[in-house]
């Protein structure tokens, strides 16, 4: 699950970023203002050269100042998503009024590029990125499973050098992982001494140290070690009164903050963000692949009881005065950049925060927690990162979705929003041409000479090698003269699944597009059928879609006899059949030797 910055001058203090003198000047008149902490009625807010010059302007504006009517509307600071993995779609969050993202793990090269844009005051087309860069984890720990090599550590003596290397890369704070995983999927984890050493090393450089946790004990250990904040809460169906009191008291005593990340916790509990999925004002900005990610939670089936503990903890922390920050963990299944923060605000209210407290959690509270001194408030000298909405979101939190206008560093985002809406509209109107599936549906034309197909780039061996995995596969045509019970097109697949990637695989893949990873519209079918025989082990059929790195999978079992397997597309939760990039038959993820035979693969309408 889940799942993808600043060095140099990114202390991000007021006045440290230069804005060109050409930035527009404008006055928002007679507007209700949420200043990051409270509501102020009937204010005039003057913006000059990308900054809030006067949050309570009185008098006559200059002739070149554009006047914007704020009557019946509320002006908020640009929203801050306090937990994302910003590895793609960098412009998308801004279209929803998110002007700053706190990133918990992303590509270092990408982070450096955005750092440089921010340093030059040239980052107006995307949110600012305040990033941890690479996370601190143990060899084989959580964060090492994504197919890229990252620096790990395993003892306290390595902590200071590790922290200093991250800061030299441009990390703005340090993120540490304490996660042991589950019985089915265990992780190595940093020990307590190393976690304490990392926190001490970060504090020595006057940087925050925040901690990823997966359960109650890990949360307790992180706070005991001196973490400045927990970047997740944890799902559970209950928590005892004593555990609750101890956790809250520890957070308060340590002056720590909490980022519950309900958006991803709900996804893990199998719950979709139906409120935003059903809101056309918001989904009009998402293309098919972006919708697919939002519509695809981690959990196989809804289990709302899993949210009882994080809701109780959030309410208790808030009551005790522990800062609660709004963060989504966007970049994971069931979430999406930008849109998920509007859902997160509603989830915080559902957990017990007032609407005005939820608004603060996405503005001033997050800015204060991450020591961002020039944003999160509507006050003189602050960045003109602003969100104007119809209505009163301090009374009805869903009003944050009534977006009228957005400004980033004093520049309007309206043109970007309109352009994206038009692109999405065109994509929906111009659906991919239906693939020419044969009348009998058969897409496996396997022979001794070739793994042929009637359309697309065709069939090819597939392994986890692109993700730095070490699994292998050998595919050959069966000699049906010797194996008389085998279908004429049967092939043999022998796979060796080795450690190396968190979800190792090897098998056979069909690319239905003209080129690898090109999307094809397979909506003419709604069912996959194939014949299979094997070693009695479980395998998976996986479908990948455009824009997503995580396939949708359905498991199937093999026996020593040929059998037909029928898999309706409806089994692939949330599948959009018009943007399919890969259809695969895989061994794994358990380590070992596998052997199965497959034949007569068909796409059918039933």
Coordinates of C-alpha atoms in Angstrom, one line a residue:
X1 CA 0.0 0.0 0.0
X2 CA 0.1 1.9 -0.4
X3 CA 2.1 3.0 -3.6
X4 CA 5.4 8.1 -4.5
X5 CA 12.3 18.7 -0.6
X6 CA 13.7 21.2 -0.1
X7 CA 17.2 22.0 0.6
X8 CA 19.0 25.2 0.0
X9 CA 16.6 28.0 0.7
X10 CA 13.6 25.9 1.5
X11 CA 13.2 27.0 5.1
X12 CA 10.4 28.7 3.2
X13 CA 10.3 31.9 5.3
X14 CA 8.3 34.9 4.3
X15 CA 10.3 37.0 1.8
X16 CA 12.8 34.3 0.9
X17 CA 11.2 33.6 -2.5
X18 CA 11.2 36.4 -5.1
X19 CA 8.1 37.0 -7.2
X20 CA 8.4 38.9 -10.5
X21 CA 7.0 42.4 -10.4
X22 CA 4.7 41.5 -13.2
X23 CA 2.4 39.4 -11.0
X24 CA -1.2 40.7 -11.1
X25 CA -2.7 42.9 -8.5
X26 CA -6.3 42.3 -7.4
X27 CA -8.7 43.1 -4.6
X28 CA -11.3 40.6 -3.4
X29 CA -14.1 42.7 -2.0
X30 CA -16.7 42.0 0.7
X31 CA -15.6 38.4 1.3
X32 CA -15.9 36.2 4.3
X33 CA -12.3 35.2 5.2
X34 CA -11.2 32.1 7.0
X35 CA -7.7 33.3 8.0
X36 CA -6.4 29.9 9.0
X37 CA -7.9 30.1 12.5
X38 CA -11.1 32.0 12.5
X39 CA -13.8 33.6 10.3
X40 CA -13.7 37.3 9.6
X41 CA -16.7 38.8 7.9
X42 CA -16.9 41.3 5.1
X43 CA -13.2 41.9 4.4
X44 CA -11.4 43.4 1.4
X45 CA -8.2 41.5 0.7
X46 CA -5.5 43.2 -1.5
X47 CA -3.0 41.1 -3.4
X48 CA 0.1 42.7 -4.9
X49 CA 3.1 40.9 -6.6
X50 CA 2.1 37.4 -5.4
X51 CA 1.7 38.4 -1.7
X52 CA -1.1 39.4 0.5
X53 CA -0.4 43.1 0.9
X54 CA -3.4 44.0 3.1
X55 CA -5.9 41.4 4.5
X56 CA -8.1 44.3 5.7
X57 CA -7.8 46.8 2.9
X58 CA -9.7 50.1 3.3
X59 CA -9.8 52.9 0.8
X60 CA -9.7 53.2 -2.9
X61 CA -7.6 50.7 -4.9
X62 CA -5.3 51.8 -7.7
X63 CA -6.6 51.9 -11.2
X64 CA -4.7 48.8 -12.4
X65 CA -6.1 46.6 -9.5
X66 CA -8.6 44.0 -10.7
X67 CA -11.7 43.9 -8.5
X68 CA -13.2 40.5 -7.6
X69 CA -16.6 40.1 -6.0
X70 CA -16.5 38.1 -2.8
X71 CA -20.1 38.5 -1.7
X72 CA -21.6 35.2 -0.6
X73 CA -18.2 33.6 -0.8
X74 CA -15.5 32.5 1.6
X75 CA -11.8 33.0 1.0
X76 CA -9.4 30.4 2.4
X77 CA -5.6 30.0 2.4
X78 CA -4.5 27.6 -0.2
X79 CA -5.0 24.1 1.2
X80 CA -2.1 21.9 2.4
X81 CA -2.2 18.1 1.9
X82 CA 0.1 17.0 4.7
X83 CA 0.8 13.5 3.4
X84 CA 1.3 12.6 -0.2
X85 CA 3.7 10.6 -2.5
X86 CA 4.1 13.1 -5.3
X87 CA 5.6 10.9 -8.0
X88 CA 3.2 11.9 -10.8
X89 CA 0.3 14.3 -11.8
X90 CA 2.1 17.2 -10.3
X91 CA -0.3 19.8 -11.7
X92 CA -3.5 18.0 -10.6
X93 CA -3.7 19.0 -6.9
X94 CA -3.6 22.7 -7.7
X95 CA -6.8 22.4 -9.7
X96 CA -8.5 21.5 -6.4
X97 CA -7.1 24.3 -4.4
X98 CA -4.2 22.4 -2.9
X99 CA -1.2 24.8 -3.1
X100 CA 1.3 22.9 -1.0
X101 CA 1.9 19.2 -0.7
X102 CA 3.9 17.6 2.1
X103 CA 5.6 14.7 0.4
X104 CA 6.7 11.6 2.5
X105 CA 8.7 9.7 -0.2
X106 CA 9.4 10.5 -3.8
X107 CA 12.1 10.5 -6.5
X108 CA 15.1 12.6 -5.5
X109 CA 15.8 14.0 -9.0
X110 CA 12.2 15.1 -9.2
X111 CA 12.4 16.7 -5.8
X112 CA 15.5 18.6 -6.7
X113 CA 13.8 20.0 -9.9
X114 CA 10.9 21.3 -7.9
X115 CA 13.2 22.7 -5.2
X116 CA 14.9 24.7 -7.9
X117 CA 11.7 26.1 -9.3
X118 CA 10.6 27.1 -5.9
X119 CA 13.9 28.8 -5.2
X120 CA 13.5 30.8 -8.4
X121 CA 9.8 31.7 -7.6
X122 CA 8.8 29.8 -10.7
X123 CA 6.5 27.1 -9.4
X124 CA 3.1 28.6 -10.2
X125 CA 1.7 25.8 -12.2
X126 CA 1.8 23.1 -9.5
X127 CA 1.7 23.0 -5.7
X128 CA 4.9 23.7 -3.7
X129 CA 6.5 20.4 -2.6
X130 CA 7.9 20.1 0.9
X131 CA 9.5 16.7 0.8
X132 CA 11.3 14.1 2.9
X133 CA 12.8 12.8 -0.3
X134 CA 14.0 9.2 0.6
X135 CA 12.6 7.6 3.8
X136 CA 14.7 6.0 6.5
X137 CA 14.1 2.3 6.6
X138 CA 15.9 -1.0 7.3
X139 CA 17.3 -3.3 4.6
X140 CA 14.2 -5.2 3.4
X141 CA 12.0 -2.7 5.2
X142 CA 8.8 -0.9 4.0
X143 CA 9.8 1.5 1.3
X144 CA 12.3 -0.9 -0.4
X145 CA 9.6 -2.9 -2.2
X146 CA 8.9 -0.5 -5.1
X147 CA 11.6 -1.6 -7.5
X148 CA 14.1 1.2 -6.9
X149 CA 17.3 1.2 -4.9
X150 CA 17.3 3.4 -1.9
X151 CA 19.8 3.9 0.9
X152 CA 18.9 2.0 4.0
X153 CA 20.5 1.8 7.5
X154 CA 20.5 -0.8 10.3
X155 CA 22.4 0.7 13.3
X156 CA 22.5 3.9 15.3
X157 CA 26.0 4.8 14.2
X158 CA 24.8 5.3 10.6
X159 CA 22.1 7.8 11.5
X160 CA 23.9 11.1 11.3
X161 CA 25.6 10.4 8.0
X162 CA 22.2 9.1 6.6
X163 CA 20.4 12.3 7.7
X164 CA 23.1 14.6 6.4
X165 CA 23.0 12.8 3.0
X166 CA 19.3 13.4 2.8
X167 CA 19.6 17.1 3.7
X168 CA 22.4 17.5 1.1
X169 CA 19.9 16.1 -1.5
X170 CA 17.4 18.7 -0.6
X171 CA 15.1 17.0 1.9
X172 CA 13.2 19.4 4.1
X173 CA 12.5 17.0 6.9
X174 CA 13.2 13.3 7.8
X175 CA 10.7 10.5 7.5
X176 CA 11.4 7.3 9.5
X177 CA 9.6 3.9 9.0
X178 CA 8.6 1.7 11.9
X179 CA 6.6 -1.1 10.3
X180 CA 6.9 -4.8 10.9
X181 CA 4.1 -5.7 8.5
X182 CA 1.8 -8.7 8.9
X183 CA 2.2 -12.5 9.2
X184 CA 1.5 -12.8 5.5
X185 CA 3.8 -9.9 4.5
X186 CA 6.4 -9.2 7.1
X187 CA 8.9 -6.4 6.8
X188 CA 12.3 -5.8 8.5
X189 CA 12.1 -2.7 10.6
X190 CA 14.5 -0.2 12.2
X191 CA 15.1 -1.0 15.9
X192 CA 14.4 1.5 18.7
X193 CA 18.0 2.6 19.1
X194 CA 18.4 3.5 15.4
X195 CA 15.0 5.3 15.4
X196 CA 16.2 7.4 18.4
X197 CA 19.5 8.1 16.7
X198 CA 17.8 9.3 13.5
X199 CA 15.5 11.6 15.4
X200 CA 18.4 13.0 17.4
X201 CA 20.4 13.5 14.1
X202 CA 17.5 15.3 12.5
X203 CA 17.0 17.6 15.5
X204 CA 20.8 18.3 15.6
X205 CA 20.3 19.8 12.1
X206 CA 17.1 21.6 13.3
X207 CA 14.9 19.4 11.1
X208 CA 11.7 17.6 11.9
X209 CA 11.6 13.8 12.2
X210 CA 8.3 12.2 11.5
X211 CA 7.4 8.5 11.7
X212 CA 5.4 6.1 9.6
X213 CA 3.7 3.4 11.8
X214 CA 1.3 0.5 11.1
X215 CA -0.2 -0.4 14.5
X216 CA -0.7 0.8 18.1
X217 CA 2.6 -0.5 19.4
X218 CA 4.6 1.1 16.6
X219 CA 2.8 4.4 17.3
X220 CA 3.7 4.1 21.0
X221 CA 7.3 3.3 20.1
X222 CA 7.6 6.2 17.7
X223 CA 6.3 8.7 20.3
X224 CA 8.5 7.3 23.0
X225 CA 11.5 7.7 20.7
X226 CA 10.7 11.4 20.3
X227 CA 9.0 11.6 17.0
X228 CA 7.7 15.1 16.0
X229 CA 4.7 13.6 14.4
X230 CA 3.0 10.4 13.3
X231 CA 2.2 10.4 9.6
X232 CA -0.5 7.8 9.9
X233 CA -2.9 6.4 12.4
X234 CA -3.8 2.7 12.2
X235 CA -6.9 0.7 11.4
X236 CA -8.4 -1.5 14.2
X237 CA -11.9 -2.4 15.4
X238 CA -11.2 -1.4 18.9
X239 CA -8.8 0.3 21.3
X240 CA -8.9 0.1 25.0
X241 CA -9.4 3.1 27.2
X242 CA -6.0 2.7 28.8
X243 CA -4.2 2.4 25.4
X244 CA -6.1 5.5 24.2
X245 CA -5.2 7.5 27.3
X246 CA -1.5 6.5 27.1
X247 CA -1.2 7.3 23.4
X248 CA -2.9 10.7 23.7
X249 CA -0.9 11.6 26.8
X250 CA 2.4 10.5 25.1
X251 CA 1.6 12.7 22.0
X252 CA 0.7 15.6 24.2
X253 CA 3.7 15.3 26.4
X254 CA 6.1 15.0 23.4
X255 CA 4.4 17.9 21.6
X256 CA 3.8 15.7 18.6
X257 CA 1.3 16.1 15.8
X258 CA -0.9 13.5 14.1
X259 CA -1.8 13.0 10.5
X260 CA -4.6 10.4 10.5
X261 CA -4.8 9.9 6.7
X262 CA -8.3 8.6 6.7
X263 CA -8.4 8.5 2.9
X264 CA -5.9 5.7 2.8
X265 CA -7.2 4.0 6.0
X266 CA -10.6 3.9 4.4
X267 CA -9.1 2.4 1.2
X268 CA -7.4 -0.3 3.3
X269 CA -10.8 -1.0 4.9
X270 CA -12.3 -1.5 1.4
X271 CA -14.3 1.8 1.5
X272 CA -14.5 4.1 -1.5
X273 CA -14.7 7.8 -1.3
X274 CA -18.2 7.8 -2.6
X275 CA -18.9 11.5 -1.7
X276 CA -16.2 12.8 -4.1
X277 CA -16.6 10.0 -6.7
X278 CA -20.3 11.1 -7.1
X279 CA -19.4 14.8 -7.3
X280 CA -19.2 15.8 -11.0
X281 CA -17.8 19.2 -10.1
X282 CA -14.7 17.4 -8.9
X283 CA -14.5 14.3 -11.1
X284 CA -14.7 16.5 -14.3
X285 CA -11.0 17.1 -13.7
X286 CA -10.0 13.4 -13.6
X287 CA -9.2 11.4 -16.7
X288 CA -10.0 7.7 -16.9
X289 CA -6.8 6.5 -15.3
X290 CA -7.0 9.0 -12.5
X291 CA -10.6 8.0 -11.8
X292 CA -9.6 4.3 -11.9
X293 CA -7.0 4.9 -9.1
X294 CA -9.6 6.7 -6.9
X295 CA -12.2 4.0 -7.5
X296 CA -9.9 1.1 -6.5
X297 CA -9.5 0.7 -2.8
X298 CA -7.0 -1.6 -1.2
X299 CA -9.5 -3.7 0.7
X300 CA -11.2 -6.5 -1.0
X301 CA -14.5 -5.9 0.8
X302 CA -15.9 -3.0 2.9
X303 CA -15.2 -3.3 6.6
X304 CA -16.1 0.0 8.3
X305 CA -15.5 -1.4 11.7
X306 CA -11.8 -1.1 11.0
X307 CA -12.1 2.7 11.2
X308 CA -13.4 2.7 14.8
X309 CA -10.0 2.9 16.4
X310 CA -8.6 5.7 14.2
X311 CA -11.7 7.8 14.6
X312 CA -11.6 7.4 18.4
X313 CA -7.9 8.3 18.5
X314 CA -8.4 11.3 16.3
X315 CA -11.3 12.6 18.4
X316 CA -9.4 12.1 21.6
X317 CA -6.2 13.7 20.3
X318 CA -8.1 16.7 19.1
X319 CA -9.9 17.1 22.4
X320 CA -6.6 17.0 24.2
X321 CA -5.2 19.7 22.0
X322 CA -2.8 17.5 20.0
X323 CA -2.5 19.1 16.5
X324 CA -4.4 17.2 13.8
X325 CA -3.2 17.6 10.2
X326 CA -5.1 16.9 7.1
X327 CA -3.2 14.4 4.9
X328 CA -4.4 11.8 2.3
X329 CA -1.5 9.5 1.5
X330 CA -2.4 10.3 -2.2
X331 CA -0.5 8.2 -4.6
X332 CA -2.0 5.0 -3.2
X333 CA -5.0 3.0 -4.5
X334 CA -8.3 4.5 -3.4
X335 CA -6.9 8.0 -3.3
X336 CA -6.1 10.7 -5.8
X337 CA -4.1 13.9 -5.7
X338 CA -6.2 17.0 -4.8
X339 CA -9.7 15.6 -4.8
X340 CA -8.9 13.3 -1.8
X341 CA -8.1 16.2 0.4
X342 CA -11.7 17.4 0.1
X343 CA -12.8 13.9 1.2
X344 CA -10.3 13.9 4.0
X345 CA -11.8 17.1 5.4
X346 CA -15.2 15.4 5.5
X347 CA -13.6 12.4 7.2
X348 CA -12.0 14.5 9.9
X349 CA -15.4 16.1 10.6
X350 CA -17.0 12.7 10.7
X351 CA -14.3 11.7 13.3
X352 CA -15.2 14.6 15.6
X353 CA -13.5 17.8 14.4
X354 CA -15.7 20.8 13.8
X355 CA -15.6 22.1 10.2
X356 CA -13.5 25.1 11.2
X357 CA -11.0 22.8 13.0
X358 CA -10.9 20.6 9.8
X359 CA -10.2 23.7 7.7
X360 CA -7.4 24.7 10.1
X361 CA -5.9 21.2 9.8
X362 CA -5.4 21.8 6.1
X363 CA -4.1 25.3 6.5
X364 CA -2.5 26.9 9.5
X365 CA -2.1 23.8 11.6
X366 CA -0.2 21.9 8.9
X367 CA 1.9 25.0 8.1
X368 CA 2.8 25.5 11.7
X369 CA 3.7 21.8 12.2
X370 CA 6.0 21.8 9.3
X371 CA 7.5 25.2 10.1
X372 CA 6.2 26.9 6.9
X373 CA 6.1 30.5 7.9
X374 CA 4.7 32.1 4.8
X375 CA 1.5 30.1 4.1
X376 CA -1.5 28.6 5.7
X377 CA -2.9 32.0 6.8
X378 CA -4.5 35.0 5.2
X379 CA -2.4 37.7 6.7
X380 CA -0.2 40.5 5.5
X381 CA 3.1 39.3 3.9
X382 CA 1.9 35.8 3.3
X383 CA 2.0 34.0 -0.1
X384 CA -1.1 34.7 -2.2
X385 CA -2.0 31.0 -2.3
X386 CA -5.8 31.3 -2.1
X387 CA -9.0 29.4 -2.6
X388 CA -12.3 31.1 -3.1
X389 CA -15.5 29.1 -2.7
X390 CA -19.2 29.7 -2.7
X391 CA -20.9 29.3 0.7
X392 CA -19.6 28.8 4.2
X393 CA -17.3 25.8 4.6
X394 CA -16.8 26.6 8.3
X395 CA -20.4 25.5 8.7
X396 CA -20.7 22.8 5.9
X397 CA -17.3 21.3 5.1
X398 CA -18.4 20.1 1.7
X399 CA -18.6 23.8 0.6
X400 CA -14.8 23.6 0.0
X401 CA -15.9 21.8 -3.2
X402 CA -17.8 24.9 -4.5
X403 CA -14.7 26.2 -6.1
X404 CA -14.9 29.7 -7.7
X405 CA -11.3 30.6 -8.1
X406 CA -7.8 29.5 -7.1
X407 CA -4.6 31.5 -7.0
X408 CA -1.0 30.2 -6.7
X409 CA 1.6 32.9 -5.8
X410 CA -1.0 35.4 -6.9
X411 CA -1.7 33.8 -10.3
X412 CA -5.1 32.5 -11.2
X413 CA -5.4 28.8 -11.9
X414 CA -8.7 29.1 -13.8
X415 CA -7.2 28.6 -17.2
X416 CA -5.5 25.4 -16.1
X417 CA -8.8 24.1 -14.6
X418 CA -10.7 24.8 -17.7
X419 CA -8.1 23.2 -19.9
X420 CA -8.1 20.0 -17.8
X421 CA -11.9 19.9 -17.9
X422 CA -11.9 20.2 -21.7
X423 CA -9.2 17.4 -22.0
X424 CA -11.3 15.1 -19.8
X425 CA -14.4 15.9 -21.7
X426 CA -12.7 15.2 -25.0
X427 CA -11.3 11.9 -23.7
X428 CA -14.7 10.8 -22.5
X429 CA -16.3 11.8 -25.8
X430 CA -13.6 10.2 -28.0
X431 CA -13.4 6.7 -26.5
X432 CA -10.6 4.4 -27.6
X433 CA -11.7 2.4 -30.6
X434 CA -12.9 -1.0 -29.7
X435 CA -10.3 -3.7 -30.2
X436 CA -11.2 -6.1 -33.0
X437 CA -11.7 -9.1 -30.9
X438 CA -12.4 -12.2 -33.1
X439 CA -15.9 -13.6 -33.2
X440 CA -14.9 -16.6 -31.2
X441 CA -13.1 -14.4 -28.7
X442 CA -9.8 -16.4 -29.0
X443 CA -6.7 -14.3 -28.4
X444 CA -4.2 -17.2 -28.0
X445 CA -2.8 -18.3 -31.3
X446 CA 0.1 -20.3 -29.9
X447 CA 2.2 -22.4 -32.1
X448 CA 5.7 -23.9 -32.0
X449 CA 7.0 -20.9 -34.0
X450 CA 5.2 -18.0 -32.3
X451 CA 3.1 -16.8 -29.4
X452 CA 0.7 -15.2 -31.8
X453 CA -2.4 -13.1 -31.3
X454 CA -5.1 -11.6 -33.6
X455 CA -4.4 -8.0 -32.5
X456 CA -2.2 -5.9 -30.3
X457 CA 1.5 -6.1 -29.5
X458 CA 0.8 -9.7 -28.5
X459 CA 2.1 -12.2 -26.0
X460 CA 5.4 -12.0 -24.2
X461 CA 7.2 -13.5 -21.2
X462 CA 6.9 -11.3 -18.1
X463 CA 8.8 -11.0 -14.9
X464 CA 9.5 -8.6 -12.1
X465 CA 12.9 -7.6 -13.6
X466 CA 11.7 -4.1 -14.4
X467 CA 11.1 -3.6 -10.7
X468 CA 14.6 -4.9 -9.8
X469 CA 13.2 -8.4 -9.1
X470 CA 15.0 -11.6 -9.7
X471 CA 12.3 -14.0 -10.8
X472 CA 12.5 -15.9 -14.1
X473 CA 10.3 -17.7 -16.6
X474 CA 10.6 -20.2 -19.4
X475 CA 7.8 -20.6 -21.9
X476 CA 7.6 -23.3 -24.6
X477 CA 4.9 -24.9 -26.8
X478 CA 3.7 -28.2 -25.6
X479 CA 4.1 -31.2 -27.9
X480 CA 0.5 -32.2 -28.2
X481 CA 1.4 -35.4 -30.0
X482 CA 2.8 -36.7 -26.7
X483 CA 0.3 -35.0 -24.4
X484 CA -2.8 -36.1 -26.0
X485 CA -5.1 -34.4 -23.5
X486 CA -3.7 -31.0 -24.2
X487 CA -5.5 -28.4 -26.3
X488 CA -3.8 -27.8 -29.7
X489 CA -2.4 -24.3 -28.7
X490 CA -1.3 -25.3 -25.2
X491 CA 2.0 -23.8 -23.8
X492 CA 4.0 -24.7 -20.8
X493 CA 5.1 -22.0 -18.3
X494 CA 7.9 -22.8 -15.8
X495 CA 8.5 -19.9 -13.3
X496 CA 11.0 -19.4 -10.6
X497 CA 9.9 -16.8 -8.0
X498 CA 12.9 -15.3 -6.2
X499 CA 13.1 -12.6 -3.5
X500 CA 14.0 -9.2 -4.8
X501 CA 10.8 -7.3 -5.2
X502 CA 8.0 -7.1 -2.6
X503 CA 5.4 -8.7 -4.9
X504 CA 7.6 -11.0 -7.1
X505 CA 6.0 -12.5 -10.2
X506 CA 6.8 -14.3 -13.5
X507 CA 4.5 -15.5 -16.2
X508 CA 2.9 -14.6 -19.5
X509 CA 1.6 -11.2 -20.5
X510 CA -0.7 -10.1 -23.4
X511 CA -0.3 -6.4 -24.6
X512 CA -3.6 -5.6 -26.4
X513 CA -2.4 -2.1 -27.6
X514 CA -0.3 -1.6 -30.7
X515 CA 2.8 -0.9 -28.5
X516 CA 3.7 -2.1 -25.0
X517 CA 1.7 -0.2 -22.4
X518 CA -0.5 1.4 -24.9
X519 CA -4.1 1.3 -23.8
X520 CA -6.7 -0.7 -25.7
X521 CA -10.5 -0.7 -25.4
X522 CA -11.6 -4.2 -24.6
X523 CA -15.2 -3.2 -23.7
X524 CA -16.6 -5.5 -26.4
X525 CA -15.9 -8.3 -23.9
X526 CA -17.0 -8.7 -20.3
X527 CA -15.5 -12.2 -19.6
X528 CA -12.2 -13.9 -19.7
X529 CA -12.0 -17.6 -20.3
X530 CA -9.0 -19.9 -20.5
X531 CA -8.1 -23.6 -20.0
X532 CA -5.4 -24.4 -17.5
X533 CA -3.5 -27.3 -15.9
X534 CA -0.8 -27.3 -13.4
X535 CA 1.0 -28.2 -10.2
X536 CA -1.9 -27.6 -7.8
X537 CA -0.6 -24.1 -6.8
X538 CA -2.5 -20.8 -6.9
X539 CA -1.8 -18.3 -9.7
X540 CA -3.3 -15.0 -10.6
X541 CA -4.7 -13.4 -13.7
X542 CA -3.9 -9.7 -13.6
X543 CA -5.2 -6.7 -15.6
X544 CA -3.3 -3.4 -15.7
X545 CA -4.8 -0.2 -16.9
X546 CA -3.5 3.1 -18.2
X547 CA -1.9 5.3 -15.6
X548 CA -1.8 2.7 -12.8
X549 CA 1.2 0.9 -11.5
X550 CA -0.9 -1.6 -9.5
X551 CA -2.7 -4.4 -11.4
X552 CA -6.2 -5.7 -10.6
X553 CA -5.9 -9.4 -9.8
X554 CA -8.0 -12.5 -9.4
X555 CA -6.6 -15.7 -8.0
X556 CA -7.2 -19.2 -9.6
X557 CA -6.1 -22.7 -8.7
X558 CA -4.6 -25.4 -10.9
X559 CA -5.0 -29.2 -10.8
X560 CA -3.4 -32.1 -12.6
X561 CA -6.3 -32.1 -15.0
X562 CA -7.3 -29.5 -17.7
X563 CA -10.1 -27.3 -16.5
X564 CA -11.8 -24.2 -17.8
X565 CA -11.6 -21.0 -15.7
X566 CA -14.2 -18.3 -16.2
X567 CA -13.5 -14.8 -14.8
X568 CA -16.1 -12.1 -15.4
X569 CA -14.6 -8.6 -15.7
X570 CA -16.7 -7.7 -12.7
X571 CA -14.3 -9.7 -10.5
X572 CA -11.7 -7.1 -11.2
X573 CA -12.8 -4.5 -8.8
X574 CA -13.2 -1.0 -10.4
X575 CA -12.0 -2.1 -13.9
X576 CA -12.4 0.3 -16.8
X577 CA -12.1 -2.1 -19.7
X578 CA -11.6 0.8 -22.2
X579 CA -8.0 1.5 -21.0
X580 CA -6.5 -2.0 -20.5
X581 CA -2.7 -2.1 -21.1
X582 CA -1.8 -5.7 -19.9
X583 CA -3.6 -9.0 -19.4
X584 CA -1.2 -11.4 -17.6
X585 CA -1.1 -14.9 -16.1
X586 CA 1.4 -14.9 -13.2
X587 CA 3.0 -17.2 -10.7
X588 CA 3.9 -15.6 -7.3
X589 CA 4.2 -13.8 -5.0
X590 CA 5.3 -16.8 -2.8
X591 CA 8.9 -17.8 -3.3
X592 CA 9.4 -21.1 -5.1
X593 CA 9.2 -23.1 -8.3
X594 CA 6.0 -23.1 -10.4
X595 CA 4.7 -24.9 -13.4
X596 CA 1.4 -24.5 -15.2
X597 CA 0.0 -25.0 -18.7
X598 CA -2.4 -22.6 -20.4
X599 CA -4.5 -22.7 -23.6
X600 CA -7.5 -21.4 -25.4
X601 CA -7.6 -17.9 -23.9
X602 CA -10.7 -16.0 -25.0
X603 CA -12.3 -12.6 -24.4
X604 CA -16.1 -13.0 -24.7
X605 CA -19.3 -11.1 -24.2
X606 CA -21.6 -13.1 -22.0

